Coordinates of C-alpha atoms in Angstrom, one line a residue:
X311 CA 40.8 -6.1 6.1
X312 CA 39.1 -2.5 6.9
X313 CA 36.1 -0.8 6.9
X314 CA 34.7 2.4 7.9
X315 CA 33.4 3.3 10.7
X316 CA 30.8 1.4 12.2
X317 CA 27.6 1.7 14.4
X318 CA 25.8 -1.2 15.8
X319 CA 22.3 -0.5 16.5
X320 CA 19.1 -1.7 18.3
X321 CA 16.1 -0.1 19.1
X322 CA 13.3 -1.1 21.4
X323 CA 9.5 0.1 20.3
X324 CA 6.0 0.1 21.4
X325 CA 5.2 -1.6 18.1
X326 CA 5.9 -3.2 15.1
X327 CA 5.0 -0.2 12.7
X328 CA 7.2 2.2 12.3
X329 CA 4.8 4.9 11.2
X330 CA 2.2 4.4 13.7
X331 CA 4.8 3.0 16.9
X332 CA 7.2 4.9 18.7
X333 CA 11.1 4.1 20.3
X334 CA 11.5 3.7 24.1
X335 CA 15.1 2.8 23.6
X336 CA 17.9 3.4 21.3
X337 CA 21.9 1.2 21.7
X338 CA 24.9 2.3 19.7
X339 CA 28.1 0.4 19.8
X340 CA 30.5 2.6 17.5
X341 CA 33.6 0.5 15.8
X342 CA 36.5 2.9 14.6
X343 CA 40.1 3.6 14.5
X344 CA 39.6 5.1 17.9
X345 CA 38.5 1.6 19.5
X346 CA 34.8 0.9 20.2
X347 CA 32.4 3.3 22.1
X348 CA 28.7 2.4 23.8
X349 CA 26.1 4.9 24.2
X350 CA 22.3 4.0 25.3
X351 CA 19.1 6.2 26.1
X352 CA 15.6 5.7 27.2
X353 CA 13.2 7.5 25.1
X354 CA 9.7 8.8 26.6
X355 CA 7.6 7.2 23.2
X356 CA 4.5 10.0 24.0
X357 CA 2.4 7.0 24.0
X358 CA 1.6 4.1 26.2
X359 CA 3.3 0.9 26.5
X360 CA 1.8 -2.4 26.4
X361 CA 2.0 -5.2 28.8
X362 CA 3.1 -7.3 26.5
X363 CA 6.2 -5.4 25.5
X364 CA 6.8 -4.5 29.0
X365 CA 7.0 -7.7 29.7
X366 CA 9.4 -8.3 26.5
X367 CA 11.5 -5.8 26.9
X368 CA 11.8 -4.6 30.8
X369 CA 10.9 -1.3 30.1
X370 CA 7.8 0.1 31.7
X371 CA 5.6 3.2 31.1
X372 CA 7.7 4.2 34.8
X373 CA 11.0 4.1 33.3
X374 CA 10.7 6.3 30.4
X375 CA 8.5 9.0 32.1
X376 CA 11.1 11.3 32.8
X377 CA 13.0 10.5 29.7
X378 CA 13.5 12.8 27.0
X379 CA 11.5 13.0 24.1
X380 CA 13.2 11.2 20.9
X381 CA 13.4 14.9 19.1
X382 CA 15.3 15.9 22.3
X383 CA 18.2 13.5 21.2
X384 CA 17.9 13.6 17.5
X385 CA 21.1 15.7 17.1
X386 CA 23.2 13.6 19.6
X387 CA 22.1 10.4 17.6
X388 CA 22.3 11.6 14.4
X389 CA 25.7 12.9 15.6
X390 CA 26.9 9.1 16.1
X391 CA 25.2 7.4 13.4
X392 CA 26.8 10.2 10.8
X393 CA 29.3 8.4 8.4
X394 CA 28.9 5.2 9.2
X395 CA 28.0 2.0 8.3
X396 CA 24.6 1.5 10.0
X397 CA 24.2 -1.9 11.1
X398 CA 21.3 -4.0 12.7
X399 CA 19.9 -6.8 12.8
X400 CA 16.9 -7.0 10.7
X401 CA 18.0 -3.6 9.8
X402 CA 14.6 -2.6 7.9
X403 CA 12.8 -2.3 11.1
X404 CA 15.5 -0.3 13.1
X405 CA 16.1 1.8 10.0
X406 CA 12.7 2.2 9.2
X407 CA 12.3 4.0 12.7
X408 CA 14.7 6.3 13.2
X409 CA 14.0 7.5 9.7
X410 CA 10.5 7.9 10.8
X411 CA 11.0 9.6 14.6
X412 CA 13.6 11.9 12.4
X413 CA 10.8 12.7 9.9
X414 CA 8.6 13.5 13.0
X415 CA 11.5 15.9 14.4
X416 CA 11.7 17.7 11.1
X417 CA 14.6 16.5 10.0
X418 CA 15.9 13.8 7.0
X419 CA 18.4 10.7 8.1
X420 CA 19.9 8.5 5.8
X421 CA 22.6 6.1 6.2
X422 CA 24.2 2.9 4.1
X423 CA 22.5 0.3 5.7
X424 CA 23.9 -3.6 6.4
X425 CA 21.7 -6.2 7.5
X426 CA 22.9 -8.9 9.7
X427 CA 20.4 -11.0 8.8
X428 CA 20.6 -10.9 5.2
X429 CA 24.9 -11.1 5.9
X430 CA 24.2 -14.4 8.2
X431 CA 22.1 -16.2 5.1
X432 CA 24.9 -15.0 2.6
X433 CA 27.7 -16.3 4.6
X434 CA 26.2 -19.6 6.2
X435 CA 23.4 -20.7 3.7
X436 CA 23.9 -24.3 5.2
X437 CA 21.8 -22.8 8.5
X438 CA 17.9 -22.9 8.2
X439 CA 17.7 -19.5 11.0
X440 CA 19.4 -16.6 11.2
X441 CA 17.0 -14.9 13.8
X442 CA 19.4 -13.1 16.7
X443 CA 18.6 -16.0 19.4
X444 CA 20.2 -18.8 16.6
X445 CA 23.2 -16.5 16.0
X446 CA 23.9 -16.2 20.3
X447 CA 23.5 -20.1 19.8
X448 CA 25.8 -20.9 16.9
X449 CA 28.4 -18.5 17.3
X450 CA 28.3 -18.7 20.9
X451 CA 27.9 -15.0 21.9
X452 CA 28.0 -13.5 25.4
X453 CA 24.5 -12.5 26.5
X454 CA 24.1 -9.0 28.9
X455 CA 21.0 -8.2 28.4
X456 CA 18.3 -9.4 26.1
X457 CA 15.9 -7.8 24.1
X458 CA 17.2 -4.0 25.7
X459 CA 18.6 -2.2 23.1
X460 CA 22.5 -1.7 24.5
X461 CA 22.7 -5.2 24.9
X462 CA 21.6 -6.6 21.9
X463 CA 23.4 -4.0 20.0
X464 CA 26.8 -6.0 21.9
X465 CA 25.5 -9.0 20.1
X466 CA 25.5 -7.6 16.7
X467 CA 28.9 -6.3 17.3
X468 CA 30.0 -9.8 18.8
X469 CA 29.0 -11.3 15.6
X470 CA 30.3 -8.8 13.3
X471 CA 33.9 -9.8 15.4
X472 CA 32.8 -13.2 14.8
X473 CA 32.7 -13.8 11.4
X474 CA 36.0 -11.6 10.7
X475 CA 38.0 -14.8 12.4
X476 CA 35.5 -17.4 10.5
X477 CA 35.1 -16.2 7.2
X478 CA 38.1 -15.8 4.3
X479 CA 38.6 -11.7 4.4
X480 CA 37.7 -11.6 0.9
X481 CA 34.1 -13.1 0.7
X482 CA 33.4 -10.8 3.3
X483 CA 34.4 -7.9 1.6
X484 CA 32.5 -9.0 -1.7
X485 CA 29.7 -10.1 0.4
X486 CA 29.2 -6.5 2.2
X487 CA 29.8 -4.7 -0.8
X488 CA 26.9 -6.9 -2.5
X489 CA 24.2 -6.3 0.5
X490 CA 25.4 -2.5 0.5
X491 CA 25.8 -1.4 -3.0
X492 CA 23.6 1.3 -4.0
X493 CA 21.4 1.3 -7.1
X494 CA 21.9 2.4 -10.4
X495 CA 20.0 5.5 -10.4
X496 CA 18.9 7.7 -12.8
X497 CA 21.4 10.5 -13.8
X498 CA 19.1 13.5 -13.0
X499 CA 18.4 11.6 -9.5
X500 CA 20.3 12.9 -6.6
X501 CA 21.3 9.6 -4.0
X502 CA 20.0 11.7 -1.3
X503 CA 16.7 12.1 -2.3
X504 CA 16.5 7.9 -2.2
X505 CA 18.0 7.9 1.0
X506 CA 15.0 9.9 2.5
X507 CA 12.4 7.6 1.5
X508 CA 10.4 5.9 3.6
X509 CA 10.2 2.3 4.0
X510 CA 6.9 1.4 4.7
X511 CA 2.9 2.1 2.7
X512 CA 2.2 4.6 0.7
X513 CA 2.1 6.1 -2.1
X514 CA 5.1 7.5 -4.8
X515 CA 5.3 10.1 -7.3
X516 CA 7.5 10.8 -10.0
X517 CA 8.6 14.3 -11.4
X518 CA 10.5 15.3 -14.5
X519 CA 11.1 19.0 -15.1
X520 CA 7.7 20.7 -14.4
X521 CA 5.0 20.6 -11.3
X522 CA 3.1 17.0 -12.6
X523 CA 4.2 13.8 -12.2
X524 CA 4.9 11.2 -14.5
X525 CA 4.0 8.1 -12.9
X526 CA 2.0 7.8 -9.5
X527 CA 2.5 4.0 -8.0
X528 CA 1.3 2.6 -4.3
X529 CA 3.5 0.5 -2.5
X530 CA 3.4 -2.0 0.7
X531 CA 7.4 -1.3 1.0
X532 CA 8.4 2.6 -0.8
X533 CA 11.7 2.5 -1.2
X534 CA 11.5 -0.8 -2.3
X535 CA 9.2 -0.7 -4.7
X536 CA 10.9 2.8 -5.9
X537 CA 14.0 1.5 -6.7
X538 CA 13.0 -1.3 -8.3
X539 CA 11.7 1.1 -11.1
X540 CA 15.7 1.7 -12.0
X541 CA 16.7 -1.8 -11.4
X542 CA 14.8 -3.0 -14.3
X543 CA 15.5 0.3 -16.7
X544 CA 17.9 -1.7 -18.6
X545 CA 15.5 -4.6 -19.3
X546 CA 12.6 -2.9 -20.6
X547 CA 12.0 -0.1 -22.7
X548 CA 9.4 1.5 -20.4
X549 CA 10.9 1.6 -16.9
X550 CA 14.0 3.0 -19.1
X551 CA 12.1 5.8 -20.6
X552 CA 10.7 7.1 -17.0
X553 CA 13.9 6.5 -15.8
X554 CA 15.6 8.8 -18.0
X555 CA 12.8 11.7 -16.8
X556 CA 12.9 11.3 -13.2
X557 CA 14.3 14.1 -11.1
X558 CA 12.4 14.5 -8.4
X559 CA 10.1 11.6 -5.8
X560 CA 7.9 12.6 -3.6
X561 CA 6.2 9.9 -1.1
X562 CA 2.5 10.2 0.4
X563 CA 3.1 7.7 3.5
X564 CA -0.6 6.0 4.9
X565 CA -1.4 3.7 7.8
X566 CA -2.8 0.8 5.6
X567 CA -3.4 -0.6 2.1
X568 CA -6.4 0.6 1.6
X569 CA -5.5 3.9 2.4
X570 CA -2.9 3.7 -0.1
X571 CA -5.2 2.1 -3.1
X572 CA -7.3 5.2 -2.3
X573 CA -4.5 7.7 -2.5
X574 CA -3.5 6.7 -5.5
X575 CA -6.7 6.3 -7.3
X576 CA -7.3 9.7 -6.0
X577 CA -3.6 11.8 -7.3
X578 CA -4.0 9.6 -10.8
X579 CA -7.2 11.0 -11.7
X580 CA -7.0 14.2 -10.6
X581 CA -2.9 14.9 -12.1
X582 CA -3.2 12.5 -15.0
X583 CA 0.2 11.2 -15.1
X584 CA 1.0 10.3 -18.9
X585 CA 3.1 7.0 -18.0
X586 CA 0.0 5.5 -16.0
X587 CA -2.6 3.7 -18.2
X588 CA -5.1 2.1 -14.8
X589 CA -6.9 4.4 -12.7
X590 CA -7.2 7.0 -15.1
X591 CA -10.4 9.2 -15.1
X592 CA -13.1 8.2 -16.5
X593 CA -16.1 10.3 -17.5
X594 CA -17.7 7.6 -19.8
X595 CA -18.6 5.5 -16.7
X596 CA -21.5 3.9 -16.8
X597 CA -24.0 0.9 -15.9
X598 CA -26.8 -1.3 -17.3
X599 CA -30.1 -0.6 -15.5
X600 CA -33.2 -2.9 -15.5
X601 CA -36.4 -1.0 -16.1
X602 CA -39.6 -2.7 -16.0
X603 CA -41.6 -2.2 -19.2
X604 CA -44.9 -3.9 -18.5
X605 CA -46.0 -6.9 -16.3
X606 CA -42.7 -8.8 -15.5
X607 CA -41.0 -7.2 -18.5
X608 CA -37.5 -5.8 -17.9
X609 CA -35.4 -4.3 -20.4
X610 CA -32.0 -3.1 -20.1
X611 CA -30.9 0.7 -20.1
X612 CA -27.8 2.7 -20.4
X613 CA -27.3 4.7 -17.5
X614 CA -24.3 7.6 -16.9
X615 CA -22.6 7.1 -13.6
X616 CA -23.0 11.0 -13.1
X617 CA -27.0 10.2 -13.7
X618 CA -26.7 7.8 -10.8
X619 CA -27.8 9.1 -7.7
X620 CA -26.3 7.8 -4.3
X621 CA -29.0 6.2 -3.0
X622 CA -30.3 5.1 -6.1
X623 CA -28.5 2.0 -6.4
X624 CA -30.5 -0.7 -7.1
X625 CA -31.2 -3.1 -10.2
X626 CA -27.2 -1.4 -11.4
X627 CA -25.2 -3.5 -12.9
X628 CA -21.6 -2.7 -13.8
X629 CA -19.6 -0.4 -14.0
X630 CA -18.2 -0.5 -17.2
X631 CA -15.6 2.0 -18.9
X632 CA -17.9 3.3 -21.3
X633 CA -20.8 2.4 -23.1
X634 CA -18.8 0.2 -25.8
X635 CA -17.6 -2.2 -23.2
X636 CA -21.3 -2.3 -21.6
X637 CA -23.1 -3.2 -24.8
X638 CA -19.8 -5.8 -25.2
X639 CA -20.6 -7.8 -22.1
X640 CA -23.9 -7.5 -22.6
X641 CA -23.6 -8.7 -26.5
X642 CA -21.8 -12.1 -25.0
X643 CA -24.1 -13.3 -22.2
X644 CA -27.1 -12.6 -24.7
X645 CA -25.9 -15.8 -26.6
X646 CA -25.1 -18.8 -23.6
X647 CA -28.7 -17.3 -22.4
X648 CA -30.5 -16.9 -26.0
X649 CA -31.5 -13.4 -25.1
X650 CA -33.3 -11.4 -27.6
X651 CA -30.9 -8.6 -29.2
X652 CA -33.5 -6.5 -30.1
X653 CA -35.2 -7.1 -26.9
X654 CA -32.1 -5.9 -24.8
X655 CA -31.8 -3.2 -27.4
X656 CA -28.4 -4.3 -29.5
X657 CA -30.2 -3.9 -32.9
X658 CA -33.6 -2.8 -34.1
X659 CA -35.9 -5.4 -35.6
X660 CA -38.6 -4.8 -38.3
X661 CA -42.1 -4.5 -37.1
X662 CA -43.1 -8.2 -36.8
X663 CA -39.7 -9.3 -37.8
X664 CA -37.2 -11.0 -35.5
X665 CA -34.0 -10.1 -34.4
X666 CA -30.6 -11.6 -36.2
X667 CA -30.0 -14.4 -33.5
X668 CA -33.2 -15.6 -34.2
X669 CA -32.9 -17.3 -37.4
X670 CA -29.2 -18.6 -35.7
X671 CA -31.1 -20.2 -32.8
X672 CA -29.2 -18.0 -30.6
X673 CA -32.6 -16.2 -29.4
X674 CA -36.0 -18.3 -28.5
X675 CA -37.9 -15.8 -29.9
X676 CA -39.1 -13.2 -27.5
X677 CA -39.3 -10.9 -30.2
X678 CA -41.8 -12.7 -31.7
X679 CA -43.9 -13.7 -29.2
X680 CA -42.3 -17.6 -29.1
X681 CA -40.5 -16.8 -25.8
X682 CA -42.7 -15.4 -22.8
X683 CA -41.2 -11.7 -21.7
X684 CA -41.6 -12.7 -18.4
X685 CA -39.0 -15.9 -19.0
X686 CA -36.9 -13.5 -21.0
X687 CA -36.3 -11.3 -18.4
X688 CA -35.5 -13.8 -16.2
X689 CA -32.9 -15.4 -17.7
X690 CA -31.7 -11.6 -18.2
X691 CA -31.2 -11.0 -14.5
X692 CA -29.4 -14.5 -14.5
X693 CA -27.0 -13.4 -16.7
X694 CA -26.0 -10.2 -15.6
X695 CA -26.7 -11.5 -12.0
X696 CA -22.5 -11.5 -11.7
X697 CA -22.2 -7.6 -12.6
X698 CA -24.9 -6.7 -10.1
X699 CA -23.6 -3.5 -8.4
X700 CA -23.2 -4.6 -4.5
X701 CA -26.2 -3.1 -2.5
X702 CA -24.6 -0.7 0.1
X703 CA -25.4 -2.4 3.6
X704 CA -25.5 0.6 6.0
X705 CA -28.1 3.1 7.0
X706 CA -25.7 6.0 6.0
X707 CA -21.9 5.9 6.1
X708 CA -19.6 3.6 7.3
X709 CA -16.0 4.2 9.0
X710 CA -12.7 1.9 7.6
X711 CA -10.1 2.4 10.2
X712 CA -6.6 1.9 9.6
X713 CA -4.1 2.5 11.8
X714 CA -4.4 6.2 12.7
X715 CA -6.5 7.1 9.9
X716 CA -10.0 6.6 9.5
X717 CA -11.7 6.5 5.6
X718 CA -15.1 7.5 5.7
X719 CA -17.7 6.3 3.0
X720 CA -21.3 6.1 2.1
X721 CA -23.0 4.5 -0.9
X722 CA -19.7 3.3 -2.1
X723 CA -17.9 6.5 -2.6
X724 CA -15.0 7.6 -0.6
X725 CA -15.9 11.1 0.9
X726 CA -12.1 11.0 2.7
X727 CA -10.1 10.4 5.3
X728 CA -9.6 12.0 8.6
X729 CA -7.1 12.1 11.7
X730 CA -9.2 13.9 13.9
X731 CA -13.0 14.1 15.1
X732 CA -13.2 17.1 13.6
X733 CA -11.6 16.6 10.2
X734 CA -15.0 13.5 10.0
X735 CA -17.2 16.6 10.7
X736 CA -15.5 18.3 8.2
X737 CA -16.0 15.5 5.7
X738 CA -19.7 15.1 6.3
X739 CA -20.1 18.6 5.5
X740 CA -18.8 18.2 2.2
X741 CA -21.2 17.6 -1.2
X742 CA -21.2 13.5 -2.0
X743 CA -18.7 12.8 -4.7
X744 CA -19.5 10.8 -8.0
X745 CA -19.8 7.0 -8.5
X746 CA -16.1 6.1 -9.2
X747 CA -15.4 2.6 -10.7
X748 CA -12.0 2.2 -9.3
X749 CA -13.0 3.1 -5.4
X750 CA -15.9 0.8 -5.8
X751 CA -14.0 -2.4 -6.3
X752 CA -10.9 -1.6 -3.5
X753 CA -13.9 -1.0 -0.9
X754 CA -15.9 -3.9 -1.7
X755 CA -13.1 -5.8 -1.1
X756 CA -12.7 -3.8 2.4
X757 CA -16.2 -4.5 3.1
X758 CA -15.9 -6.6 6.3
X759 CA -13.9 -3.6 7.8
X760 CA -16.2 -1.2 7.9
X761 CA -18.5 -0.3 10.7
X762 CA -21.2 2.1 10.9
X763 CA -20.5 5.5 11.5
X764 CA -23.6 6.0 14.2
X765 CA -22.7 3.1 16.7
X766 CA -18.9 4.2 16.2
X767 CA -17.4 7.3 17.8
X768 CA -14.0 7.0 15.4
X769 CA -11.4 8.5 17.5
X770 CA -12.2 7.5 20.7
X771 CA -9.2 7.4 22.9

């Protein structure tokens, strides 16, 4: 049987990221009517390499010193990838980087990709490992050189040559086509706008006719994540009606998962997209606030998050959406703790009357005078002990690195995030944003990340 023309690929990195990693070596074997040709190049990365992948890999800060820079050879690679089928082993990764050292040269790449490792599992499911080291073993392939990108490029080709003696000329063809086929995409969606999408974190936007978006969404894998939107258009009524708007996608890539959560908090409240519910913006934030009223008497108050200032962040509890949800929660932990209503302010009792739970022995009578205030308002801060807002636990703000990028916050609000030293001093400069719900919650959960920004010079080399 025939294919087209083919290019074998391997790459050798710095890294494991793509978006933060460079290449320091880049194997083609090209497969056509012409026979088979093999080209290889050293790239200098512009950053250092590690011992450990100099010991990996054999190639050494030395070596690629006086090699050229990966946007010196862009054309010449892009040249031989051009029109063929682009395949690798654990294709994602080498992909992902060429797609990303393109991006960085200023220009778009985009191939139909074939895994091998994907192809092994479809055509020898019996196997348990399909890593490059169990292929050399069970198909017996002839090792040059290891882990360098020429040679293990040979062993993708020596396995591709492999499996067109072992397996029935058919399967293959219907198992290639499978692993290759393109998606059903929208009809105002041009293929080569999917075919520049990154791989890795970020953030997506959709566009219809006009400058907003129609759905913002945040991603650990883009253009996975993206094109699973149109794979499930047909199944629900939902992903078929954005589908049938989308004409444009724009992607926002970041260095980590918070970064992205951020991001997309961020673009959703300030565009509004109308197919996004979460996230939206919310000026009816607000908390419960304990104010003592006398001698270990504490009653509950509404307070605006825009009332809240950023230091002032103590006896909050919350946030909630608006003040129906806070008097909600508070409404049903006043019962399992037979909390006065009228006491936390839910109704209004007559002078010397009690409150409606009363009667229901759902209160113990604080409001009249059977239940101590002062064990009232303890069992008050027991109950809403769970929505306590998190007291911020640095002496001013705090750094969360990721990656390249560095997310600088104080008193739980995001003020950004820089790339530079000066783009932090920038920042700082800025006025303190608002008390934002959404923000709150991702960088609790980041808490253990962040270090202060005083004993912490960000962007140290």
């Amino acid at each position: 049987m025939s294919f087209p023309a083919l290019a074998f690929v391997d790459l050798e990195t710095t890294g494991a990221t793509a978006t933060v990693d460079r290449i320091t070596e880049i194997g083609i074997v090209e497969v056509d009517e012409s026979g088979v040709c093999e080209w290889s190049c050293l790239v200098n990365p512009g950053v250092p390499i590690s011992g450990f992948i100099e010991r990996l890999t054999g190639i050494s800060n030395a070596m690629v010193a006086q090699a050229p820079a990966f946007a010196d050879v862009a054309a010449e690679v892009k040249a031989r990838l051009e029109g063929r089928l682009f395949i690798a082993h654990n294709a994602r990764f080498d992909y992902g980087f060429l797609k990303n050292e393109f991006k960085r040269a200023g220009q778009v790449f985009g191939a139909t990709v074939l895994c091998t490792v994907k192809l092994s599992r479809k055509l020898y499911p019996q196997h348990a490992k399909h890593n490059l080291d169990s292929l050399i073993e069970r198909h017996g392939l002839a090792v040059s050189s290891r882990h360098r990108a020429l040679g293990d490029a040979r062993l993708i080709h020596q396995f591709w040559q492999r499996i067109q003696v072992e397996i029935a000329p058919e399967l293959l063809a219907d198992t290639v086509k499978a692993l290759t086929a393109r998606p059903n995409l929208p009809a105002g969606l041009e293929p080569a706008m999917i075919d520049g999408l990154p791989e890795g974190l970020g953030v997506y936007l959709f566009y219809g006719e006009n400058a907003l978006p129609l759905y913002i969404g945040k991603s650990k894998k883009l253009k996975t994540r993206v094109l699973s939107h149109f794979a499930a258009d047909h199944a629900a009524a939902k992903e078929m009606n954005l589908a049938r708007q989308v004409k444009r996608i724009e992607c926002i890539e970041t260095a980590g998962e918070i970064g992205a959560l951020l991001k997309e908090a961020m673009l959703i409240k300030q565009l509004q997209p109308i197919h996004n519910r979460r996230l939206r913006r919310n000026d009816e934030l607000c908390f419960w606030k304990l104010v003592e009223t006398g001698p270990g008497e504490w009653r509950p108050e509404l307070a605006r998050a825009d009332e809240v200032e950023p230091d002032q962040q103590t006896n909050l509890y919350g946030p909630f959406k608006d003040t129906r949800e806070a008097r909600r929660v508070l409404t049903e932990l006043a019962k399992p703790h037979q909390l006065c209503h009228a006491l936390l302010g839910l109704e209004t009792a007559k002078s010397g009357g009690s409150c409606f739970a009363y009667p229901l022995q759902q209160c113990k009578g604080a409001c009249v005078g059977e239940d101590p205030v002062q064990s009232h308002s303890a069992r008050l801060m027991m109950a809403l002990s769970r929505h306590r807002l998190a007291s911020w636990p640095f002496v001013g703000p705090a750094l969360l690195r990721e990656g390249d990028e560095v997310h600088l916050v104080n008193n739980w609000r995001h003020l950004g995030t820089a790339h530079s030293e000066a783009d932090l001093h920038a920042l700082l400069e800025l006025s303190v944003p608002l008390f934002d719900g959404d923000n709150y919650r991702i960088l609790l959960k980041a808490l253990d990340r962040m270090v202060p920004l005083s004993t912490d010079r960000a962007f140290q080399p």
